[in-house]
Amino acid sequence: MTVSDPIADMLTRIRNAVMAKHEYVLVPASRIKLSIARILKEEGFINDYEVVRGKPHRVIKIHLKYTDHNQPVISGLERVSKPGLRVYVGRKEIPRVYGGLGIAILSTSKGVKTGHQAWRQGIGGELLCYVW
């Protein structure tokens, strides 16, 4: 079965795995999903990720991160731009998530970036999701 929104599927898989306190989650691989996983690792929301060669397709194995008290570091994921309603923002319209505690992930002409990185470079783009 094909998925109409692969990024929303990735976020839902991560959200479900975090709620079930899983150690890792497997997500079908694509370049944009790898970029999102890279950003999540750089920002400290996940421990690590790796590309695993599966039989029919490659998958991304995302190792989830928890605090000392077994609380997940990711407390929320929200898809913003959807296939039926794309959301684009300019440099001055990039939102701050939870007053800077969370991040906005954007797809820009220079690659997938956090809202802060895009703001510093003076570029806007498609607002993919919020993570906090």
mmCIF file with all atom_site columns, C-alpha atoms in Angstrom:
data_model
loop_
_atom_site.group_PDB
_atom_site.id
_atom_site.type_symbol
_atom_site.label_atom_id
_atom_site.label_alt_id
_atom_site.label_comp_id
_atom_site.label_asym_id
_atom_site.label_entity_id
_atom_site.label_seq_id
_atom_site.pdbx_PDB_ins_code
_atom_site.Cartn_x
_atom_site.Cartn_y
_atom_site.Cartn_z
_atom_site.occupancy
_atom_site.B_iso_or_equiv
_atom_site.pdbx_formal_charge
_atom_site.auth_seq_id
_atom_site.auth_comp_id
_atom_site.auth_asym_id
_atom_site.auth_atom_id
_atom_site.pdbx_PDB_model_num
ATOM 1   C CA . MET A 1 1   ? 0.000  0.000  0.000  1.00 0.00 ? 1   MET A CA 1
ATOM 2   C CA . THR A 1 2   ? 1.325  3.437  -0.866 1.00 0.00 ? 2   THR A CA 1
ATOM 3   C CA . VAL A 1 3   ? 1.363  6.232  1.659  1.00 0.00 ? 3   VAL A CA 1
ATOM 4   C CA . SER A 1 4   ? 0.017  9.606  0.495  1.00 0.00 ? 4   SER A CA 1
ATOM 5   C CA . ASP A 1 5   ? 2.123  11.584 2.988  1.00 0.00 ? 5   ASP A CA 1
ATOM 6   C CA . PRO A 1 6   ? 5.423  9.816  3.811  1.00 0.00 ? 6   PRO A CA 1
ATOM 7   C CA . ILE A 1 7   ? 6.657  12.568 6.167  1.00 0.00 ? 7   ILE A CA 1
ATOM 8   C CA . ALA A 1 8   ? 3.466  12.410 8.251  1.00 0.00 ? 8   ALA A CA 1
ATOM 9   C CA . ASP A 1 9   ? 3.875  8.621  8.319  1.00 0.00 ? 9   ASP A CA 1
ATOM 10  C CA . MET A 1 10  ? 7.436  9.024  9.650  1.00 0.00 ? 10  MET A CA 1
ATOM 11  C CA . LEU A 1 11  ? 6.318  11.469 12.353 1.00 0.00 ? 11  LEU A CA 1
ATOM 12  C CA . THR A 1 12  ? 3.442  9.202  13.369 1.00 0.00 ? 12  THR A CA 1
ATOM 13  C CA . ARG A 1 13  ? 5.750  6.188  13.643 1.00 0.00 ? 13  ARG A CA 1
ATOM 14  C CA . ILE A 1 14  ? 8.134  8.178  15.862 1.00 0.00 ? 14  ILE A CA 1
ATOM 15  C CA . ARG A 1 15  ? 5.249  9.517  17.983 1.00 0.00 ? 15  ARG A CA 1
ATOM 16  C CA . ASN A 1 16  ? 3.800  6.020  18.477 1.00 0.00 ? 16  ASN A CA 1
ATOM 17  C CA . ALA A 1 17  ? 7.197  4.490  19.311 1.00 0.00 ? 17  ALA A CA 1
ATOM 18  C CA . VAL A 1 18  ? 7.922  7.220  21.869 1.00 0.00 ? 18  VAL A CA 1
ATOM 19  C CA . MET A 1 19  ? 4.534  6.707  23.535 1.00 0.00 ? 19  MET A CA 1
ATOM 20  C CA . ALA A 1 20  ? 5.192  2.944  23.706 1.00 0.00 ? 20  ALA A CA 1
ATOM 21  C CA . LYS A 1 21  ? 8.746  3.597  25.052 1.00 0.00 ? 21  LYS A CA 1
ATOM 22  C CA . HIS A 1 22  ? 10.444 1.671  22.244 1.00 0.00 ? 22  HIS A CA 1
ATOM 23  C CA . GLU A 1 23  ? 14.222 1.783  21.907 1.00 0.00 ? 23  GLU A CA 1
ATOM 24  C CA . TYR A 1 24  ? 14.137 2.408  18.158 1.00 0.00 ? 24  TYR A CA 1
ATOM 25  C CA . VAL A 1 25  ? 11.723 2.735  15.241 1.00 0.00 ? 25  VAL A CA 1
ATOM 26  C CA . LEU A 1 26  ? 12.050 1.660  11.595 1.00 0.00 ? 26  LEU A CA 1
ATOM 27  C CA . VAL A 1 27  ? 10.964 4.079  8.856  1.00 0.00 ? 27  VAL A CA 1
ATOM 28  C CA . PRO A 1 28  ? 11.151 3.556  5.061  1.00 0.00 ? 28  PRO A CA 1
ATOM 29  C CA . ALA A 1 29  ? 14.098 5.591  3.764  1.00 0.00 ? 29  ALA A CA 1
ATOM 30  C CA . SER A 1 30  ? 14.081 8.627  1.484  1.00 0.00 ? 30  SER A CA 1
ATOM 31  C CA . ARG A 1 31  ? 16.383 11.637 1.173  1.00 0.00 ? 31  ARG A CA 1
ATOM 32  C CA . ILE A 1 32  ? 13.997 14.070 2.892  1.00 0.00 ? 32  ILE A CA 1
ATOM 33  C CA . LYS A 1 33  ? 13.403 11.639 5.783  1.00 0.00 ? 33  LYS A CA 1
ATOM 34  C CA . LEU A 1 34  ? 17.179 11.248 6.180  1.00 0.00 ? 34  LEU A CA 1
ATOM 35  C CA . SER A 1 35  ? 17.485 15.045 6.327  1.00 0.00 ? 35  SER A CA 1
ATOM 36  C CA . ILE A 1 36  ? 14.771 15.239 8.991  1.00 0.00 ? 36  ILE A CA 1
ATOM 37  C CA . ALA A 1 37  ? 16.487 12.474 11.008 1.00 0.00 ? 37  ALA A CA 1
ATOM 38  C CA . ARG A 1 38  ? 19.814 14.345 10.690 1.00 0.00 ? 38  ARG A CA 1
ATOM 39  C CA . ILE A 1 39  ? 18.210 17.521 12.058 1.00 0.00 ? 39  ILE A CA 1
ATOM 40  C CA . LEU A 1 40  ? 16.568 15.607 14.936 1.00 0.00 ? 40  LEU A CA 1
ATOM 41  C CA . LYS A 1 41  ? 19.980 14.179 15.865 1.00 0.00 ? 41  LYS A CA 1
ATOM 42  C CA . GLU A 1 42  ? 21.774 17.541 15.586 1.00 0.00 ? 42  GLU A CA 1
ATOM 43  C CA . GLU A 1 43  ? 19.143 19.194 17.794 1.00 0.00 ? 43  GLU A CA 1
ATOM 44  C CA . GLY A 1 44  ? 19.352 16.411 20.416 1.00 0.00 ? 44  GLY A CA 1
ATOM 45  C CA . PHE A 1 45  ? 15.867 14.920 20.004 1.00 0.00 ? 45  PHE A CA 1
ATOM 46  C CA . ILE A 1 46  ? 17.144 11.430 19.073 1.00 0.00 ? 46  ILE A CA 1
ATOM 47  C CA . ASN A 1 47  ? 20.290 9.489  19.945 1.00 0.00 ? 47  ASN A CA 1
ATOM 48  C CA . ASP A 1 48  ? 21.230 8.335  16.458 1.00 0.00 ? 48  ASP A CA 1
ATOM 49  C CA . TYR A 1 49  ? 19.943 7.018  13.160 1.00 0.00 ? 49  TYR A CA 1
ATOM 50  C CA . GLU A 1 50  ? 21.295 4.592  10.605 1.00 0.00 ? 50  GLU A CA 1
ATOM 51  C CA . VAL A 1 51  ? 20.307 3.372  7.163  1.00 0.00 ? 51  VAL A CA 1
ATOM 52  C CA . VAL A 1 52  ? 19.662 -0.375 7.140  1.00 0.00 ? 52  VAL A CA 1
ATOM 53  C CA . ARG A 1 53  ? 19.574 -2.290 3.881  1.00 0.00 ? 53  ARG A CA 1
ATOM 54  C CA . GLY A 1 54  ? 16.285 -4.172 3.998  1.00 0.00 ? 54  GLY A CA 1
ATOM 55  C CA . LYS A 1 55  ? 15.246 -6.851 1.503  1.00 0.00 ? 55  LYS A CA 1
ATOM 56  C CA . PRO A 1 56  ? 12.855 -4.874 -0.685 1.00 0.00 ? 56  PRO A CA 1
ATOM 57  C CA . HIS A 1 57  ? 13.855 -1.325 0.371  1.00 0.00 ? 57  HIS A CA 1
ATOM 58  C CA . ARG A 1 58  ? 16.196 0.618  2.619  1.00 0.00 ? 58  ARG A CA 1
ATOM 59  C CA . VAL A 1 59  ? 14.907 1.646  6.054  1.00 0.00 ? 59  VAL A CA 1
ATOM 60  C CA . ILE A 1 60  ? 16.054 4.222  8.592  1.00 0.00 ? 60  ILE A CA 1
ATOM 61  C CA . LYS A 1 61  ? 16.552 2.879  12.114 1.00 0.00 ? 61  LYS A CA 1
ATOM 62  C CA . ILE A 1 62  ? 15.979 5.813  14.471 1.00 0.00 ? 62  ILE A CA 1
ATOM 63  C CA . HIS A 1 63  ? 17.276 5.315  18.021 1.00 0.00 ? 63  HIS A CA 1
ATOM 64  C CA . LEU A 1 64  ? 14.987 7.264  20.344 1.00 0.00 ? 64  LEU A CA 1
ATOM 65  C CA . LYS A 1 65  ? 16.261 9.317  23.276 1.00 0.00 ? 65  LYS A CA 1
ATOM 66  C CA . TYR A 1 66  ? 14.916 9.293  26.838 1.00 0.00 ? 66  TYR A CA 1
ATOM 67  C CA . THR A 1 67  ? 15.852 11.210 29.991 1.00 0.00 ? 67  THR A CA 1
ATOM 68  C CA . ASP A 1 68  ? 17.214 9.641  33.182 1.00 0.00 ? 68  ASP A CA 1
ATOM 69  C CA . HIS A 1 69  ? 13.647 9.258  34.481 1.00 0.00 ? 69  HIS A CA 1
ATOM 70  C CA . ASN A 1 70  ? 12.607 7.338  31.323 1.00 0.00 ? 70  ASN A CA 1
ATOM 71  C CA . GLN A 1 71  ? 10.704 10.343 29.942 1.00 0.00 ? 71  GLN A CA 1
ATOM 72  C CA . PRO A 1 72  ? 10.944 10.850 26.159 1.00 0.00 ? 72  PRO A CA 1
ATOM 73  C CA . VAL A 1 73  ? 12.933 13.834 24.915 1.00 0.00 ? 73  VAL A CA 1
ATOM 74  C CA . ILE A 1 74  ? 10.409 14.297 22.096 1.00 0.00 ? 74  ILE A CA 1
ATOM 75  C CA . SER A 1 75  ? 7.180  15.438 23.710 1.00 0.00 ? 75  SER A CA 1
ATOM 76  C CA . GLY A 1 76  ? 5.422  16.450 20.502 1.00 0.00 ? 76  GLY A CA 1
ATOM 77  C CA . LEU A 1 77  ? 5.549  16.244 16.716 1.00 0.00 ? 77  LEU A CA 1
ATOM 78  C CA . GLU A 1 78  ? 3.159  18.118 14.447 1.00 0.00 ? 78  GLU A CA 1
ATOM 79  C CA . ARG A 1 79  ? 2.953  18.019 10.654 1.00 0.00 ? 79  ARG A CA 1
ATOM 80  C CA . VAL A 1 80  ? 2.206  21.490 9.279  1.00 0.00 ? 80  VAL A CA 1
ATOM 81  C CA . SER A 1 81  ? 2.372  21.417 5.478  1.00 0.00 ? 81  SER A CA 1
ATOM 82  C CA . LYS A 1 82  ? 0.248  18.607 4.037  1.00 0.00 ? 82  LYS A CA 1
ATOM 83  C CA . PRO A 1 83  ? -0.156 17.350 0.453  1.00 0.00 ? 83  PRO A CA 1
ATOM 84  C CA . GLY A 1 84  ? -3.607 18.963 0.255  1.00 0.00 ? 84  GLY A CA 1
ATOM 85  C CA . LEU A 1 85  ? -2.531 22.277 1.791  1.00 0.00 ? 85  LEU A CA 1
ATOM 86  C CA . ARG A 1 86  ? 1.096  23.326 1.459  1.00 0.00 ? 86  ARG A CA 1
ATOM 87  C CA . VAL A 1 87  ? 2.315  25.987 3.898  1.00 0.00 ? 87  VAL A CA 1
ATOM 88  C CA . TYR A 1 88  ? 5.113  28.288 2.787  1.00 0.00 ? 88  TYR A CA 1
ATOM 89  C CA . VAL A 1 89  ? 6.771  30.943 4.929  1.00 0.00 ? 89  VAL A CA 1
ATOM 90  C CA . GLY A 1 90  ? 9.171  33.756 4.207  1.00 0.00 ? 90  GLY A CA 1
ATOM 91  C CA . ARG A 1 91  ? 12.174 34.604 6.361  1.00 0.00 ? 91  ARG A CA 1
ATOM 92  C CA . LYS A 1 92  ? 10.207 37.013 8.538  1.00 0.00 ? 92  LYS A CA 1
ATOM 93  C CA . GLU A 1 93  ? 7.309  34.579 9.030  1.00 0.00 ? 93  GLU A CA 1
ATOM 94  C CA . ILE A 1 94  ? 9.286  31.592 10.368 1.00 0.00 ? 94  ILE A CA 1
ATOM 95  C CA . PRO A 1 95  ? 7.562  30.638 13.647 1.00 0.00 ? 95  PRO A CA 1
ATOM 96  C CA . ARG A 1 96  ? 9.234  30.011 16.977 1.00 0.00 ? 96  ARG A CA 1
ATOM 97  C CA . VAL A 1 97  ? 8.046  26.777 18.562 1.00 0.00 ? 97  VAL A CA 1
ATOM 98  C CA . TYR A 1 98  ? 7.343  26.968 22.302 1.00 0.00 ? 98  TYR A CA 1
ATOM 99  C CA . GLY A 1 99  ? 9.378  30.150 22.640 1.00 0.00 ? 99  GLY A CA 1
ATOM 100 C CA . GLY A 1 100 ? 12.497 28.564 21.199 1.00 0.00 ? 100 GLY A CA 1
ATOM 101 C CA . LEU A 1 101 ? 12.326 25.268 23.125 1.00 0.00 ? 101 LEU A CA 1
ATOM 102 C CA . GLY A 1 102 ? 11.126 23.423 20.028 1.00 0.00 ? 102 GLY A CA 1
ATOM 103 C CA . ILE A 1 103 ? 12.148 23.613 16.399 1.00 0.00 ? 103 ILE A CA 1
ATOM 104 C CA . ALA A 1 104 ? 10.425 24.201 13.087 1.00 0.00 ? 104 ALA A CA 1
ATOM 105 C CA . ILE A 1 105 ? 11.763 22.137 10.172 1.00 0.00 ? 105 ILE A CA 1
ATOM 106 C CA . LEU A 1 106 ? 11.678 23.766 6.739  1.00 0.00 ? 106 LEU A CA 1
ATOM 107 C CA . SER A 1 107 ? 12.374 22.522 3.244  1.00 0.00 ? 107 SER A CA 1
ATOM 108 C CA . THR A 1 108 ? 14.263 25.363 1.577  1.00 0.00 ? 108 THR A CA 1
ATOM 109 C CA . SER A 1 109 ? 16.001 25.873 -1.741 1.00 0.00 ? 109 SER A CA 1
ATOM 110 C CA . LYS A 1 110 ? 19.262 25.103 0.086  1.00 0.00 ? 110 LYS A CA 1
ATOM 111 C CA . GLY A 1 111 ? 18.068 21.854 1.676  1.00 0.00 ? 111 GLY A CA 1
ATOM 112 C CA . VAL A 1 112 ? 16.128 20.853 4.771  1.00 0.00 ? 112 VAL A CA 1
ATOM 113 C CA . LYS A 1 113 ? 16.939 23.224 7.655  1.00 0.00 ? 113 LYS A CA 1
ATOM 114 C CA . THR A 1 114 ? 15.689 24.221 11.076 1.00 0.00 ? 114 THR A CA 1
ATOM 115 C CA . GLY A 1 115 ? 13.745 27.466 11.306 1.00 0.00 ? 115 GLY A CA 1
ATOM 116 C CA . HIS A 1 116 ? 16.661 29.146 13.065 1.00 0.00 ? 116 HIS A CA 1
ATOM 117 C CA . GLN A 1 117 ? 19.169 28.110 10.378 1.00 0.00 ? 117 GLN A CA 1
ATOM 118 C CA . ALA A 1 118 ? 16.853 29.320 7.599  1.00 0.00 ? 118 ALA A CA 1
ATOM 119 C CA . TRP A 1 119 ? 16.253 32.611 9.431  1.00 0.00 ? 119 TRP A CA 1
ATOM 120 C CA . ARG A 1 120 ? 20.009 33.221 9.831  1.00 0.00 ? 120 ARG A CA 1
ATOM 121 C CA . GLN A 1 121 ? 20.581 32.498 6.129  1.00 0.00 ? 121 GLN A CA 1
ATOM 122 C CA . GLY A 1 122 ? 17.707 34.777 5.161  1.00 0.00 ? 122 GLY A CA 1
ATOM 123 C CA . ILE A 1 123 ? 15.646 32.171 3.308  1.00 0.00 ? 123 ILE A CA 1
ATOM 124 C CA . GLY A 1 124 ? 12.135 30.807 3.653  1.00 0.00 ? 124 GLY A CA 1
ATOM 125 C CA . GLY A 1 125 ? 10.509 27.658 2.371  1.00 0.00 ? 125 GLY A CA 1
ATOM 126 C CA . GLU A 1 126 ? 7.918  24.988 2.991  1.00 0.00 ? 126 GLU A CA 1
ATOM 127 C CA . LEU A 1 127 ? 7.145  24.525 6.683  1.00 0.00 ? 127 LEU A CA 1
ATOM 128 C CA . LEU A 1 128 ? 7.299  20.737 7.126  1.00 0.00 ? 128 LEU A CA 1
ATOM 129 C CA . CYS A 1 129 ? 6.754  20.174 10.852 1.00 0.00 ? 129 CYS A CA 1
ATOM 130 C CA . TYR A 1 130 ? 7.206  21.297 14.454 1.00 0.00 ? 130 TYR A CA 1
ATOM 131 C CA . VAL A 1 131 ? 9.136  19.267 17.037 1.00 0.00 ? 131 VAL A CA 1
ATOM 132 C CA . TRP A 1 132 ? 9.187  19.995 20.766 1.00 0.00 ? 132 TRP A CA 1
#
